[in-house]
């Protein structure tokens, strides 16, 4: 608090945002005058629960079993003071990331950040820590000429490579000052599309960094008369990759790296990967949580079926789970199931839950393409192309149900079924563009 008071005085702060993530990973916050901050640190800030949890039709019988959780009540935002940062893109304003509690002091069981922290605690109890970083794609557009519920018309994108660098420079510099270190950024495939890679960090910080980006990129873009979206012009979602490895609890040794120096993943890493493969169908529901998100799974396939295989390989960017054996931090797995619209806390939590299950229950060890057939070849689950089928896979996955919590799973499934039933399919892209811009 001493350092925070000094920062508030130095920057002559007027306001502090108390931020929490909703189910989609979008920031929901209440802003208070800065002179109330110390008081609110201990008391928290109240917010209607509906800000974070959208209640479907109260007459819907499917929601009756959730009524006891009292969706119409307030919740309390309790700040994690270590996340306090002055926002470079908002005038005389700081933010602090909050955990959410009921008014009786219990953690909100549907809170993605709470679920992620709980899984990280489980990982630590097993003697490991997580080093991870998100890699996000997003699109930059000029301000639209038409924007309503039916039509979006964008001028041609002009952002590519070195053109208009000040926007990305300000964004990257701003992220650095909020504690989110960017390792690199590039324009990978088309004008207007950007990829941003964060530096790996231990614990919850990687998801906090992704959460910060999702708000920061919108606010910086508005200063340059741009808007940003995690969708591309074809209606597909951009990717949101979680690159990760597990380390010993002291954070000294990468448990995916072989001591022999060979560029192969260890037995521990193979068991972790076996868990990811085993639960990939259910994982995909949390990581590609909308109809448009799932189109990217089949975009290069001509023989459209109900599902696609879950692929993995060494240093192969076409695979769903790509094992990279090069770089300063050593061997790591890129989980490429995720879209950029997925909640980063849920991506992290579900990845850890599946990986832990592989460590604890898998007697199966994956055989690589060039390895001995003495290894048992795990049969991965296939990824459903339809969101409805992915929801079934999530409901039937007892490991993820237990890890993420029955309350969260029931709520998530009901919400997604409600969205599928109520939204106009041809308007989905517009809906999500407006929501994520």
PDB file of C-alpha atoms in Angstrom, residues 46 70 76 97 124 130 226 267 277 308 335 388 398 400 413 430:
ATOM      1  CA  UNK A  46     -20.185  -4.108  -4.710  1.00  0.00           C
ATOM      2  CA  UNK A  70     -29.025 -16.152  -6.241  1.00  0.00           C
ATOM      3  CA  UNK A  76     -18.142  -8.044  -3.984  1.00  0.00           C
ATOM      4  CA  UNK A  97      -7.699  -6.906 -10.918  1.00  0.00           C
ATOM      5  CA  UNK A 124       1.426 -26.713  -6.707  1.00  0.00           C
ATOM      6  CA  UNK A 130       3.189 -23.532 -14.465  1.00  0.00           C
ATOM      7  CA  UNK A 226      -9.084   2.158 -35.258  1.00  0.00           C
ATOM      8  CA  UNK A 267       7.946 -38.997 -19.613  1.00  0.00           C
ATOM      9  CA  UNK A 277      -5.303 -35.453 -25.751  1.00  0.00           C
ATOM     10  CA  UNK A 308     -11.710 -33.831 -36.621  1.00  0.00           C
ATOM     11  CA  UNK A 335      -2.186 -25.635 -26.864  1.00  0.00           C
ATOM     12  CA  UNK A 388     -23.752 -28.672 -29.375  1.00  0.00           C
ATOM     13  CA  UNK A 398     -16.096 -36.218 -15.203  1.00  0.00           C
ATOM     14  CA  UNK A 400     -13.246 -31.462 -15.910  1.00  0.00           C
ATOM     15  CA  UNK A 413     -23.601 -25.341 -20.483  1.00  0.00           C
ATOM     16  CA  UNK A 430     -22.015  -9.024 -36.002  1.00  0.00           C
TER      17      UNK A 430
END
